[in-house]
């Protein structure tokens, strides 16, 4: 296209030179004709005057020819301008100071949705949205009063009521009339406006989430803080962002993390991991402004920027309570494990003592009496046989009792209700009446929970027998409010609950077992007034209950 225009200009210049050369040749020919046609008797002055007139005529003709050539060039330029003006992909128009359309091109007509003839004489203001017309009037006024280039973006409405966004650029145009006018260019920027509005909406959402989040929100560049929300300031007990912004990510941290790594080096490592992988999650030990330590969970998310740089979004969440709960849980588990081991060792000692002092002594006595049995049927031998039989019966009973304590066969064979009643029957004696009452229990109680309840009932009964010095006692087993409830009452001498809590292995193990099952243990006891113990266990208790052996207070 550029080559074609340059060729046309060269051709026009060549035609102009040819026309001028023709004029010069004609002028030279006429000058010669005049010189030859002048009579000989004409004076030299007259001949000179004729020649000058001829030269002036030739110059006038040449100037006329040049004007014709200039007119052709002007018409051609005007035609090109009209083509560019009419068919440009931009709306062009001329408006009066009051917004009246005086001239417009085809694209302006297309933007406004009406033929050009119907638009001429109408005010462009009518095509501007109502809430933006004041801005448009100020825009026109600024062009007229300042004479400088003005720009405005506003919503406009076509003849069919469809809305589009237009960017107007214009300035006042010189005019011969007293009424000023303005030249405007209209650009349809609807798509750009939609993209801009979407970006603005997203930015507002992000800013709202950033500022209003209860979690700490930060932005980092080159692993240094560039912005943060108020939650971060509250967590660090700061009053101004200036105390944090610009500092390294390891600011307000001890020199070393609890695992011994340097905080500065570790923070840079996490930064690199977030940039390379896109995100990074970790726990961090930080210090508040007053030096108080706290734990936080950190999530870094890399946001790629231009020229290969990265902006990193960081979210903080204070997990100090969770870490303390984890530490307390670990301590409780360790204490429970210690209690289990201690109880197991104590149970082994109790079994050894029972075997040695009970069963062992009975068998040894039986052996001694067997030594006194002689062949024959004398009275001494009969007494020895009778004594041996009694001792062996006692040994068998002790063996059965010990076996029953170790393995609850009644529970396995007849269920929890029968097993608890069996405990009361075994523990009752001429000096202690231990009664038992079991209400109807729900079906589907887990085996582990049944064993746990049985062991607790066994523990309570043994404590009453060994320590209460009671004459009347009662075990009550029932269900209610989604729990299974075991109650024990005796009229014994009572005990100091606080002292027993610190020194008694039995109650300590019982408490640990109840806690393991998310249950509740309540003890009420006064000296010489008996003891009341209530254990409440949820029916949905853990299926992995730890069964502790029975032990005394």
Short mmCIF file of C-alpha atoms in Angstrom, two decimals:
data_model
loop_
_atom_site.label_atom_id
_atom_site.label_comp_id
_atom_site.label_asym_id
_atom_site.label_seq_id
_atom_site.Cartn_x
_atom_site.Cartn_y
_atom_site.Cartn_z
CA UNK A 1 0.00 0.00 0.00
CA UNK A 2 2.83 2.38 0.87
CA UNK A 3 4.63 1.50 -2.39
CA UNK A 4 1.46 2.24 -4.40
CA UNK A 5 1.04 5.69 -2.79
CA UNK A 6 4.70 6.58 -3.40
CA UNK A 7 4.33 5.48 -7.06
CA UNK A 8 1.26 7.66 -7.52
CA UNK A 9 3.08 10.66 -6.02
CA UNK A 10 6.03 10.11 -8.37
CA UNK A 11 3.69 9.89 -11.36
CA UNK A 12 1.93 13.12 -10.30
CA UNK A 13 5.27 14.94 -9.98
CA UNK A 14 6.34 13.65 -13.41
CA UNK A 15 3.09 14.86 -15.01
CA UNK A 16 3.58 18.28 -13.40
CA UNK A 17 7.12 18.58 -14.82
CA UNK A 18 5.90 17.55 -18.26
CA UNK A 19 3.12 20.17 -18.16
CA UNK A 20 5.57 22.90 -17.10
CA UNK A 21 8.01 21.92 -19.85
CA UNK A 22 5.19 22.19 -22.39
CA UNK A 23 4.32 25.66 -21.10
CA UNK A 24 7.94 26.77 -21.36
CA UNK A 25 8.23 25.48 -24.93
CA UNK A 26 4.99 27.25 -25.89
CA UNK A 27 6.20 30.44 -24.26
CA UNK A 28 9.51 30.20 -26.17
CA UNK A 29 7.67 29.55 -29.47
CA UNK A 30 5.37 32.52 -28.93
CA UNK A 31 8.26 34.73 -28.04
CA UNK A 32 9.97 33.77 -31.29
CA UNK A 33 6.74 34.24 -33.28
CA UNK A 34 6.21 37.65 -31.77
CA UNK A 35 9.76 38.59 -32.56
CA UNK A 36 9.38 37.49 -36.20
CA UNK A 37 5.83 38.86 -36.56
CA UNK A 38 6.65 42.35 -35.43
CA UNK A 39 6.82 44.71 -38.47
CA UNK A 40 10.21 46.10 -39.24
CA UNK A 41 9.02 49.67 -39.03
CA UNK A 42 7.87 49.19 -35.43
CA UNK A 43 10.02 50.99 -32.95
CA UNK A 44 12.22 49.11 -30.57
CA UNK A 45 10.23 50.33 -27.60
CA UNK A 46 6.99 48.99 -29.06
CA UNK A 47 8.67 45.65 -29.81
CA UNK A 48 9.92 45.48 -26.22
CA UNK A 49 6.43 46.23 -24.85
CA UNK A 50 4.84 43.50 -26.98
CA UNK A 51 7.42 40.98 -25.83
CA UNK A 52 6.80 41.82 -22.16
CA UNK A 53 3.05 41.43 -22.63
CA UNK A 54 3.60 38.08 -24.29
CA UNK A 55 5.80 36.93 -21.40
CA UNK A 56 3.19 37.99 -18.83
CA UNK A 57 0.50 36.13 -20.76
CA UNK A 58 2.65 33.02 -20.79
CA UNK A 59 3.30 33.33 -17.04
CA UNK A 60 -0.43 33.67 -16.37
CA UNK A 61 -1.14 30.57 -18.41
CA UNK A 62 1.56 28.70 -16.52
CA UNK A 63 0.12 29.81 -13.19
CA UNK A 64 -3.35 28.71 -14.33
CA UNK A 65 -1.98 25.32 -15.24
CA UNK A 66 -0.30 25.06 -11.85
CA UNK A 67 -3.58 25.96 -10.13
CA UNK A 68 -5.34 23.24 -12.06
CA UNK A 69 -2.69 20.73 -10.96
CA UNK A 70 -3.01 21.91 -7.35
CA UNK A 71 -6.79 21.55 -7.52
CA UNK A 72 -6.42 17.99 -8.74
CA UNK A 73 -4.10 17.22 -5.80
CA UNK A 74 -6.52 18.84 -3.34
CA UNK A 75 -9.47 16.87 -4.70
CA UNK A 76 -7.49 13.68 -4.51
CA UNK A 77 -6.43 14.35 -0.89
CA UNK A 78 -9.98 15.24 0.01
CA UNK A 79 -11.24 11.98 -1.45
CA UNK A 80 -8.64 10.05 0.55
CA UNK A 81 -9.58 11.93 3.71
CA UNK A 82 -13.27 11.18 3.14
CA UNK A 83 -12.49 7.49 2.69
CA UNK A 84 -10.43 7.43 5.88
CA UNK A 85 -13.04 9.42 7.81
CA UNK A 86 -16.08 7.51 6.62
CA UNK A 87 -14.79 3.97 6.82
CA UNK A 88 -12.48 4.25 9.83
CA UNK A 89 -13.05 1.58 12.57
CA UNK A 90 -13.35 4.47 15.03
CA UNK A 91 -16.35 6.72 15.50
CA UNK A 92 -15.67 10.35 14.50
CA UNK A 93 -18.14 13.15 14.97
CA UNK A 94 -18.42 16.89 15.38
CA UNK A 95 -20.70 18.21 18.11
CA UNK A 96 -21.74 21.65 19.21
CA UNK A 97 -21.04 22.90 22.71
CA UNK A 98 -24.50 21.66 23.75
CA UNK A 99 -23.76 18.15 22.44
CA UNK A 100 -25.74 18.42 19.19
CA UNK A 101 -24.37 16.20 16.43
CA UNK A 102 -23.27 18.25 13.43
CA UNK A 103 -21.26 15.67 11.55
CA UNK A 104 -20.48 11.96 12.03
CA UNK A 105 -18.96 9.06 10.18
CA UNK A 106 -20.37 5.62 9.45
CA UNK A 107 -18.87 3.94 12.53
CA UNK A 108 -20.48 6.52 14.84
CA UNK A 109 -23.81 5.70 13.22
CA UNK A 110 -23.18 2.00 13.81
CA UNK A 111 -22.20 2.57 17.45
CA UNK A 112 -25.38 4.54 18.17
CA UNK A 113 -27.61 2.18 16.18
CA UNK A 114 -29.37 4.75 13.94
CA UNK A 115 -28.90 5.95 10.33
CA UNK A 116 -26.81 9.05 9.94
CA UNK A 117 -29.74 11.16 8.69
CA UNK A 118 -31.67 10.45 11.91
CA UNK A 119 -28.69 11.32 14.09
CA UNK A 120 -27.76 14.68 12.60
CA UNK A 121 -29.17 17.44 14.74
CA UNK A 122 -29.80 15.17 17.74
CA UNK A 123 -27.87 15.57 20.97
CA UNK A 124 -25.24 12.98 21.71
CA UNK A 125 -26.15 13.44 25.38
CA UNK A 126 -29.35 11.45 24.78
CA UNK A 127 -27.26 8.35 24.10
CA UNK A 128 -25.38 8.66 27.40
CA UNK A 129 -26.65 6.76 30.47
CA UNK A 130 -28.65 8.99 32.82
CA UNK A 131 -26.27 8.73 35.76
CA UNK A 132 -23.31 9.69 33.51
CA UNK A 133 -24.79 12.65 31.64
CA UNK A 134 -23.41 15.13 34.12
CA UNK A 135 -19.91 13.80 33.44
CA UNK A 136 -20.47 14.16 29.69
CA UNK A 137 -21.63 17.78 30.03
CA UNK A 138 -18.54 18.57 32.13
CA UNK A 139 -16.41 16.84 29.48
CA UNK A 140 -17.79 19.08 26.71
CA UNK A 141 -17.40 22.17 28.87
CA UNK A 142 -13.77 21.30 29.64
CA UNK A 143 -12.95 20.99 25.93
CA UNK A 144 -14.53 24.33 25.11
CA UNK A 145 -13.05 26.28 28.02
CA UNK A 146 -9.54 24.80 28.09
CA UNK A 147 -9.01 24.09 24.42
CA UNK A 148 -7.03 21.02 25.44
CA UNK A 149 -7.39 17.34 24.67
CA UNK A 150 -9.87 15.59 27.01
CA UNK A 151 -10.64 11.90 27.65
CA UNK A 152 -13.70 10.28 29.26
CA UNK A 153 -14.98 6.70 29.58
CA UNK A 154 -18.68 6.22 30.28
CA UNK A 155 -21.62 3.88 29.59
CA UNK A 156 -23.80 4.71 26.57
CA UNK A 157 -27.07 3.28 25.33
CA UNK A 158 -27.87 2.49 21.69
CA UNK A 159 -31.22 3.08 20.05
CA UNK A 160 -32.17 -0.54 20.81
CA UNK A 161 -31.43 0.06 24.55
CA UNK A 162 -28.32 -2.13 24.53
CA UNK A 163 -25.54 -0.69 26.68
CA UNK A 164 -21.90 -0.33 25.67
CA UNK A 165 -18.91 1.43 27.15
CA UNK A 166 -17.25 4.16 25.08
CA UNK A 167 -14.01 6.03 25.50
CA UNK A 168 -14.38 9.60 24.21
CA UNK A 169 -11.37 11.63 23.17
CA UNK A 170 -11.66 15.11 21.75
CA UNK A 171 -10.83 18.77 21.75
CA UNK A 172 -12.38 22.04 20.66
CA UNK A 173 -12.14 22.74 16.91
CA UNK A 174 -11.54 26.18 15.38
CA UNK A 175 -14.63 27.58 13.67
CA UNK A 176 -15.63 30.77 11.87
CA UNK A 177 -18.97 30.95 13.64
CA UNK A 178 -19.53 32.26 17.13
CA UNK A 179 -20.74 28.83 18.27
CA UNK A 180 -17.82 26.60 19.36
CA UNK A 181 -17.73 22.95 18.31
CA UNK A 182 -15.73 19.90 19.29
CA UNK A 183 -14.21 17.02 17.37
CA UNK A 184 -14.74 13.67 19.08
CA UNK A 185 -13.40 10.18 18.58
CA UNK A 186 -15.50 7.30 20.01
CA UNK A 187 -13.92 3.93 20.86
CA UNK A 188 -16.02 0.90 21.85
CA UNK A 189 -14.25 -0.39 24.99
CA UNK A 190 -17.03 -2.68 26.25
CA UNK A 191 -14.86 -5.81 26.32
CA UNK A 192 -12.00 -3.96 27.99
CA UNK A 193 -14.47 -2.56 30.51
CA UNK A 194 -15.85 -6.02 31.33
CA UNK A 195 -12.31 -7.31 31.84
CA UNK A 196 -11.51 -4.29 34.00
CA UNK A 197 -14.68 -4.73 36.08
CA UNK A 198 -13.88 -8.42 36.56
CA UNK A 199 -10.38 -7.53 37.72
CA UNK A 200 -11.74 -4.88 40.07
CA UNK A 201 -14.27 -7.36 41.50
CA UNK A 202 -11.57 -9.97 42.04
CA UNK A 203 -9.32 -7.39 43.64
CA UNK A 204 -12.11 -6.32 46.01
CA UNK A 205 -12.82 -9.93 46.93
CA UNK A 206 -9.17 -10.65 47.55
CA UNK A 207 -8.79 -7.46 49.58
CA UNK A 208 -11.86 -8.33 51.66
CA UNK A 209 -10.60 -11.86 52.29
CA UNK A 210 -7.14 -10.51 53.01
CA UNK A 211 -8.22 -7.81 55.44
CA UNK A 212 -11.15 -9.55 57.17
CA UNK A 213 -9.67 -13.03 57.58
CA UNK A 214 -9.25 -14.26 61.15
CA UNK A 215 -6.08 -15.99 59.98
CA UNK A 216 -2.97 -13.94 59.48
CA UNK A 217 -2.53 -12.92 55.82
CA UNK A 218 0.74 -11.61 54.41
CA UNK A 219 2.39 -10.86 51.07
CA UNK A 220 6.12 -11.41 50.58
CA UNK A 221 8.52 -10.49 47.79
CA UNK A 222 12.11 -11.73 47.87
CA UNK A 223 11.10 -13.42 51.16
CA UNK A 224 10.44 -10.08 52.84
CA UNK A 225 7.09 -8.83 54.09
CA UNK A 226 5.39 -6.26 51.85
CA UNK A 227 1.88 -6.30 53.36
CA UNK A 228 -0.14 -7.91 56.16
CA UNK A 229 -3.61 -7.79 57.67
CA UNK A 230 -4.69 -6.85 61.17
CA UNK A 231 -4.77 -10.48 62.34
CA UNK A 232 -0.99 -10.60 61.90
CA UNK A 233 -0.59 -7.44 63.94
CA UNK A 234 -2.77 -8.90 66.71
CA UNK A 235 -0.82 -12.16 66.69
CA UNK A 236 2.50 -10.34 66.98
CA UNK A 237 1.02 -7.70 69.33
CA UNK A 238 2.08 -4.87 67.04
CA UNK A 239 0.25 -1.60 66.48
CA UNK A 240 1.72 -0.57 63.11
CA UNK A 241 2.62 -2.45 59.94
CA UNK A 242 5.82 -0.47 59.67
CA UNK A 243 7.34 -2.58 62.43
CA UNK A 244 7.00 -5.67 60.19
CA UNK A 245 7.06 -4.59 56.54
CA UNK A 246 10.41 -4.85 54.82
CA UNK A 247 11.74 -7.42 57.27
CA UNK A 248 12.84 -10.96 56.45
CA UNK A 249 10.32 -13.81 56.81
CA UNK A 250 12.21 -15.02 59.90
CA UNK A 251 11.56 -11.76 61.76
CA UNK A 252 10.02 -12.12 65.24
CA UNK A 253 11.46 -15.63 65.55
CA UNK A 254 14.11 -17.13 67.82
CA UNK A 255 17.54 -17.59 66.30
CA UNK A 256 16.89 -21.31 66.02
CA UNK A 257 13.71 -23.31 65.66
CA UNK A 258 12.96 -26.05 68.24
CA UNK A 259 14.55 -28.64 65.94
CA UNK A 260 17.86 -26.71 66.11
CA UNK A 261 17.82 -25.25 62.58
CA UNK A 262 18.62 -21.59 62.03
CA UNK A 263 15.37 -19.68 61.52
CA UNK A 264 16.82 -17.45 58.75
CA UNK A 265 18.14 -20.39 56.73
CA UNK A 266 15.00 -22.48 57.23
CA UNK A 267 12.72 -19.60 56.16
CA UNK A 268 14.72 -19.20 52.92
CA UNK A 269 14.44 -22.94 52.31
CA UNK A 270 10.65 -22.85 52.68
CA UNK A 271 10.53 -19.83 50.33
CA UNK A 272 12.46 -21.72 47.64
CA UNK A 273 10.22 -24.75 48.04
CA UNK A 274 7.08 -22.60 47.62
CA UNK A 275 8.50 -20.95 44.47
CA UNK A 276 9.54 -24.28 42.94
CA UNK A 277 6.49 -26.35 43.88
CA UNK A 278 3.84 -23.61 43.96
CA UNK A 279 3.04 -23.97 47.66
CA UNK A 280 4.56 -25.07 50.95
CA UNK A 281 2.96 -25.88 54.33
CA UNK A 282 4.86 -26.07 57.62
CA UNK A 283 4.76 -25.24 61.35
CA UNK A 284 6.78 -22.32 62.70
CA UNK A 285 7.83 -21.20 66.17
CA UNK A 286 7.53 -17.41 66.45
CA UNK A 287 7.76 -14.70 69.12
CA UNK A 288 5.22 -12.00 69.84
CA UNK A 289 6.25 -8.41 70.29
CA UNK A 290 6.56 -8.96 74.04
CA UNK A 291 8.75 -12.04 73.57
CA UNK A 292 5.99 -14.58 74.26
CA UNK A 293 6.47 -17.66 72.06
CA UNK A 294 3.69 -19.22 70.03
CA UNK A 295 3.25 -21.84 67.33
CA UNK A 296 1.73 -21.10 63.94
CA UNK A 297 0.81 -23.16 60.91
CA UNK A 298 2.00 -21.45 57.72
CA UNK A 299 0.89 -21.96 54.11
CA UNK A 300 2.95 -20.28 51.39
CA UNK A 301 1.45 -19.92 47.89
CA UNK A 302 3.60 -18.57 45.05
CA UNK A 303 2.08 -16.02 42.63
CA UNK A 304 4.22 -15.68 39.44
CA UNK A 305 4.86 -12.13 38.26
CA UNK A 306 6.45 -10.58 35.18
CA UNK A 307 10.16 -10.89 34.49
CA UNK A 308 10.37 -14.16 36.42
CA UNK A 309 9.81 -12.68 39.89
CA UNK A 310 7.39 -14.14 42.44
CA UNK A 311 4.97 -12.69 44.96
CA UNK A 312 4.19 -15.14 47.75
CA UNK A 313 0.95 -15.15 49.72
CA UNK A 314 1.31 -16.47 53.27
CA UNK A 315 -1.43 -17.44 55.71
CA UNK A 316 -0.77 -17.87 59.43
CA UNK A 317 -2.89 -19.75 61.93
CA UNK A 318 -2.11 -19.79 65.64
CA UNK A 319 -1.93 -23.46 66.67
CA UNK A 320 -0.49 -22.92 70.14
CA UNK A 321 -3.56 -24.44 71.83
CA UNK A 322 -3.40 -27.43 69.51
CA UNK A 323 0.29 -27.98 70.19
CA UNK A 324 -0.31 -27.71 73.93
CA UNK A 325 -3.20 -30.17 73.66
CA UNK A 326 -0.98 -32.55 71.69
CA UNK A 327 1.73 -32.26 74.32
CA UNK A 328 -0.81 -32.80 77.11
CA UNK A 329 -2.25 -35.79 75.25
CA UNK A 330 1.22 -37.25 74.84
CA UNK A 331 1.84 -36.73 78.56
CA UNK A 332 -1.45 -38.40 79.42
CA UNK A 333 -0.69 -41.32 77.13
CA UNK A 334 2.72 -41.71 78.72
CA UNK A 335 1.20 -41.52 82.18
CA UNK A 336 -1.43 -44.06 81.18
CA UNK A 337 1.22 -46.37 79.75
CA UNK A 338 3.20 -46.02 82.98
CA UNK A 339 0.08 -46.77 84.99
CA UNK A 340 -0.61 -49.85 82.87
CA UNK A 341 2.94 -51.12 83.36
CA UNK A 342 2.86 -50.39 87.09
CA UNK A 343 -0.51 -52.08 87.45
CA UNK A 344 0.71 -55.09 85.52
CA UNK A 345 3.77 -55.38 87.73
CA UNK A 346 1.64 -54.97 90.86
CA UNK A 347 -0.76 -57.62 89.58
CA UNK A 348 2.12 -59.98 88.96
CA UNK A 349 3.31 -59.41 92.53
CA UNK A 350 -0.21 -59.96 93.85
CA UNK A 351 -0.56 -63.19 91.89
CA UNK A 352 2.87 -64.32 93.10
CA UNK A 353 1.87 -63.47 96.67
CA UNK A 354 -1.43 -65.31 96.31
CA UNK A 355 0.31 -68.35 94.88
CA UNK A 356 2.99 -68.29 97.58
CA UNK A 357 0.93 -67.43 100.63
CA UNK A 358 -2.31 -69.10 99.61
CA UNK A 359 -2.06 -71.93 97.16
CA UNK A 360 1.60 -72.65 97.91
CA UNK A 361 1.03 -72.84 101.67
CA UNK A 362 -2.00 -75.10 101.21
CA UNK A 363 -0.09 -77.48 98.96
CA UNK A 364 2.89 -77.48 101.33
CA UNK A 365 0.63 -78.26 104.31
CA UNK A 366 -0.99 -81.04 102.28
CA UNK A 367 2.45 -82.47 101.59
CA UNK A 368 3.30 -82.44 105.31
CA UNK A 369 0.09 -84.23 106.19
CA UNK A 370 0.73 -86.77 103.46
CA UNK A 371 4.01 -87.57 105.19
CA UNK A 372 2.03 -88.54 108.34
CA UNK A 373 -0.16 -91.01 106.51
CA UNK A 374 0.98 -94.55 107.20
CA UNK A 375 -0.14 -97.79 105.85
CA UNK A 376 -3.09 -98.91 107.82
CA UNK A 377 -6.30 -97.46 109.02
CA UNK A 378 -5.35 -95.92 112.31
CA UNK A 379 -6.95 -92.80 113.66
CA UNK A 380 -3.94 -90.50 112.94
CA UNK A 381 -3.83 -91.54 109.30
CA UNK A 382 -7.54 -90.88 108.88
CA UNK A 383 -7.16 -87.40 110.37
CA UNK A 384 -4.20 -86.73 108.04
CA UNK A 385 -6.24 -87.87 105.03
CA UNK A 386 -9.13 -85.65 106.05
CA UNK A 387 -6.83 -82.66 106.48
CA UNK A 388 -5.16 -83.30 103.12
CA UNK A 389 -8.57 -83.42 101.44
CA UNK A 390 -9.53 -80.11 103.09
CA UNK A 391 -6.26 -78.49 102.04
CA UNK A 392 -6.60 -79.72 98.46
CA UNK A 393 -10.18 -78.44 98.33
CA UNK A 394 -8.96 -75.07 99.59
CA UNK A 395 -6.19 -75.08 96.98
CA UNK A 396 -8.68 -75.88 94.24
CA UNK A 397 -10.96 -73.07 95.43
CA UNK A 398 -8.06 -70.61 95.55
CA UNK A 399 -6.99 -71.69 92.06
CA UNK A 400 -10.54 -71.21 90.75
CA UNK A 401 -10.78 -67.78 92.39
CA UNK A 402 -7.45 -66.67 90.99
CA UNK A 403 -8.33 -67.98 87.55
CA UNK A 404 -11.68 -66.22 87.70
CA UNK A 405 -9.98 -62.93 88.55
CA UNK A 406 -7.62 -63.30 85.61
CA UNK A 407 -10.14 -64.45 82.97
CA UNK A 408 -13.83 -63.41 83.38
CA UNK A 409 -15.36 -66.71 82.23
CA UNK A 410 -18.78 -65.74 83.56
CA UNK A 411 -18.76 -62.63 81.35
CA UNK A 412 -17.84 -64.70 78.33
CA UNK A 413 -20.48 -67.35 79.00
CA UNK A 414 -23.43 -65.48 80.53
CA UNK A 415 -22.98 -61.77 79.79
CA UNK A 416 -22.35 -58.56 81.71
CA UNK A 417 -25.39 -58.69 84.00
CA UNK A 418 -24.58 -62.18 85.27
CA UNK A 419 -20.87 -61.34 85.61
CA UNK A 420 -21.55 -58.28 87.80
CA UNK A 421 -23.95 -60.27 89.98
CA UNK A 422 -21.31 -62.98 90.28
CA UNK A 423 -18.83 -60.38 91.58
CA UNK A 424 -21.25 -59.40 94.35
CA UNK A 425 -21.88 -63.02 95.26
CA UNK A 426 -18.16 -63.88 95.44
CA UNK A 427 -17.27 -60.77 97.47
CA UNK A 428 -20.11 -61.18 99.97
CA UNK A 429 -19.18 -62.69 103.33
CA UNK A 430 -20.65 -63.14 106.81
CA UNK A 431 -19.34 -59.66 107.71
CA UNK A 432 -20.19 -57.91 104.41
CA UNK A 433 -23.42 -58.04 102.47
CA UNK A 434 -22.72 -56.82 98.90
CA UNK A 435 -25.95 -56.50 96.97
CA UNK A 436 -26.18 -56.02 93.23
CA UNK A 437 -28.86 -54.47 91.03
CA UNK A 438 -28.62 -54.48 87.23
CA UNK A 439 -31.29 -52.79 85.15
CA UNK A 440 -32.03 -53.93 81.61
CA UNK A 441 -29.03 -53.00 79.45
CA UNK A 442 -29.22 -52.10 75.74
CA UNK A 443 -28.16 -54.65 73.16
CA UNK A 444 -25.04 -54.23 71.11
CA UNK A 445 -22.66 -53.07 73.84
CA UNK A 446 -19.16 -53.66 72.49
CA UNK A 447 -17.15 -56.51 73.95
CA UNK A 448 -14.32 -54.19 75.00
CA UNK A 449 -16.74 -51.90 76.81
CA UNK A 450 -18.31 -54.87 78.62
CA UNK A 451 -14.86 -56.06 79.75
CA UNK A 452 -13.99 -52.53 80.89
CA UNK A 453 -17.23 -52.23 82.92
CA UNK A 454 -16.67 -55.69 84.42
CA UNK A 455 -13.09 -54.81 85.47
CA UNK A 456 -14.28 -51.54 86.98
CA UNK A 457 -17.01 -53.35 88.96
CA UNK A 458 -14.42 -55.89 90.07
CA UNK A 459 -12.09 -53.07 91.12
CA UNK A 460 -14.81 -51.32 93.11
CA UNK A 461 -15.87 -54.56 94.84
CA UNK A 462 -12.29 -55.47 95.74
CA UNK A 463 -11.71 -52.00 97.18
CA UNK A 464 -14.83 -52.34 99.33
CA UNK A 465 -13.72 -55.75 100.59
CA UNK A 466 -10.11 -54.76 101.29
CA UNK A 467 -10.36 -51.19 102.51
CA UNK A 468 -13.90 -50.00 103.31
CA UNK A 469 -14.49 -52.01 106.52
CA UNK A 470 -18.15 -51.89 105.53
CA UNK A 471 -21.02 -54.15 106.51
CA UNK A 472 -23.37 -53.09 103.74
CA UNK A 473 -22.46 -52.28 100.12
CA UNK A 474 -24.31 -51.96 96.85
CA UNK A 475 -23.41 -52.11 93.12
CA UNK A 476 -25.90 -50.63 90.65
CA UNK A 477 -25.50 -50.95 86.86
CA UNK A 478 -27.86 -49.14 84.50
CA UNK A 479 -28.05 -47.28 81.16
CA UNK A 480 -29.25 -43.75 80.47
CA UNK A 481 -28.65 -40.71 78.24
CA UNK A 482 -26.47 -42.68 75.86
CA UNK A 483 -24.22 -43.88 78.68
CA UNK A 484 -23.72 -46.95 80.81
CA UNK A 485 -23.56 -45.99 84.50
CA UNK A 486 -21.90 -47.98 87.29
CA UNK A 487 -22.51 -46.88 90.90
CA UNK A 488 -20.93 -48.22 94.10
CA UNK A 489 -21.96 -47.37 97.68
CA UNK A 490 -20.74 -48.64 101.02
CA UNK A 491 -21.24 -47.70 104.68
CA UNK A 492 -17.57 -48.09 105.52
CA UNK A 493 -15.02 -45.79 107.10
CA UNK A 494 -14.53 -43.58 104.06
CA UNK A 495 -11.26 -42.00 102.98
CA UNK A 496 -9.57 -38.76 101.92
CA UNK A 497 -10.24 -38.46 98.17
CA UNK A 498 -7.35 -36.03 97.54
CA UNK A 499 -4.79 -38.14 99.35
CA UNK A 500 -5.98 -41.31 97.67
CA UNK A 501 -5.82 -39.59 94.27
CA UNK A 502 -2.12 -38.89 94.71
CA UNK A 503 -1.04 -42.12 96.45
CA UNK A 504 -3.48 -44.85 95.49
CA UNK A 505 -2.56 -46.93 92.46
CA UNK A 506 -6.01 -48.48 92.21
CA UNK A 507 -7.96 -45.25 91.90
CA UNK A 508 -5.29 -43.76 89.61
CA UNK A 509 -5.58 -46.72 87.24
CA UNK A 510 -9.38 -46.49 87.44
CA UNK A 511 -9.28 -42.80 86.55
CA UNK A 512 -6.96 -43.46 83.58
CA UNK A 513 -9.23 -46.22 82.32
CA UNK A 514 -12.33 -44.00 82.59
CA UNK A 515 -10.53 -41.13 80.85
CA UNK A 516 -9.42 -43.46 78.06
CA UNK A 517 -13.06 -44.30 77.41
CA UNK A 518 -14.09 -40.58 77.46
CA UNK A 519 -16.03 -41.25 80.65
CA UNK A 520 -16.63 -39.41 83.90
CA UNK A 521 -15.58 -40.57 87.40
CA UNK A 522 -17.18 -38.93 90.45
CA UNK A 523 -16.13 -39.83 94.03
CA UNK A 524 -17.74 -38.63 97.23
CA UNK A 525 -16.37 -39.90 100.54
CA UNK A 526 -16.16 -38.69 104.12
CA UNK A 527 -14.55 -40.22 107.17
CA UNK A 528 -16.90 -42.69 108.92
CA UNK A 529 -19.66 -41.84 106.43
CA UNK A 530 -19.06 -44.30 103.65
CA UNK A 531 -18.17 -43.81 100.01
CA UNK A 532 -20.17 -43.16 96.83
CA UNK A 533 -18.53 -43.67 93.43
CA UNK A 534 -20.25 -43.08 90.06
CA UNK A 535 -18.73 -44.00 86.70
CA UNK A 536 -20.43 -42.87 83.48
CA UNK A 537 -19.17 -44.25 80.16
CA UNK A 538 -20.54 -43.37 76.69
CA UNK A 539 -21.99 -46.37 74.89
CA UNK A 540 -19.94 -45.33 71.84
CA UNK A 541 -16.73 -45.67 73.83
CA UNK A 542 -13.49 -46.65 72.13
CA UNK A 543 -13.38 -50.21 70.79
CA UNK A 544 -9.73 -50.44 71.87
CA UNK A 545 -10.18 -49.97 75.61
CA UNK A 546 -7.18 -50.91 77.70
CA UNK A 547 -8.15 -53.38 80.41
CA UNK A 548 -6.21 -52.76 83.58
CA UNK A 549 -5.90 -55.45 86.25
CA UNK A 550 -7.67 -54.84 89.52
CA UNK A 551 -5.69 -53.26 92.32
CA UNK A 552 -6.33 -51.73 95.71
CA UNK A 553 -6.71 -48.14 96.62
#
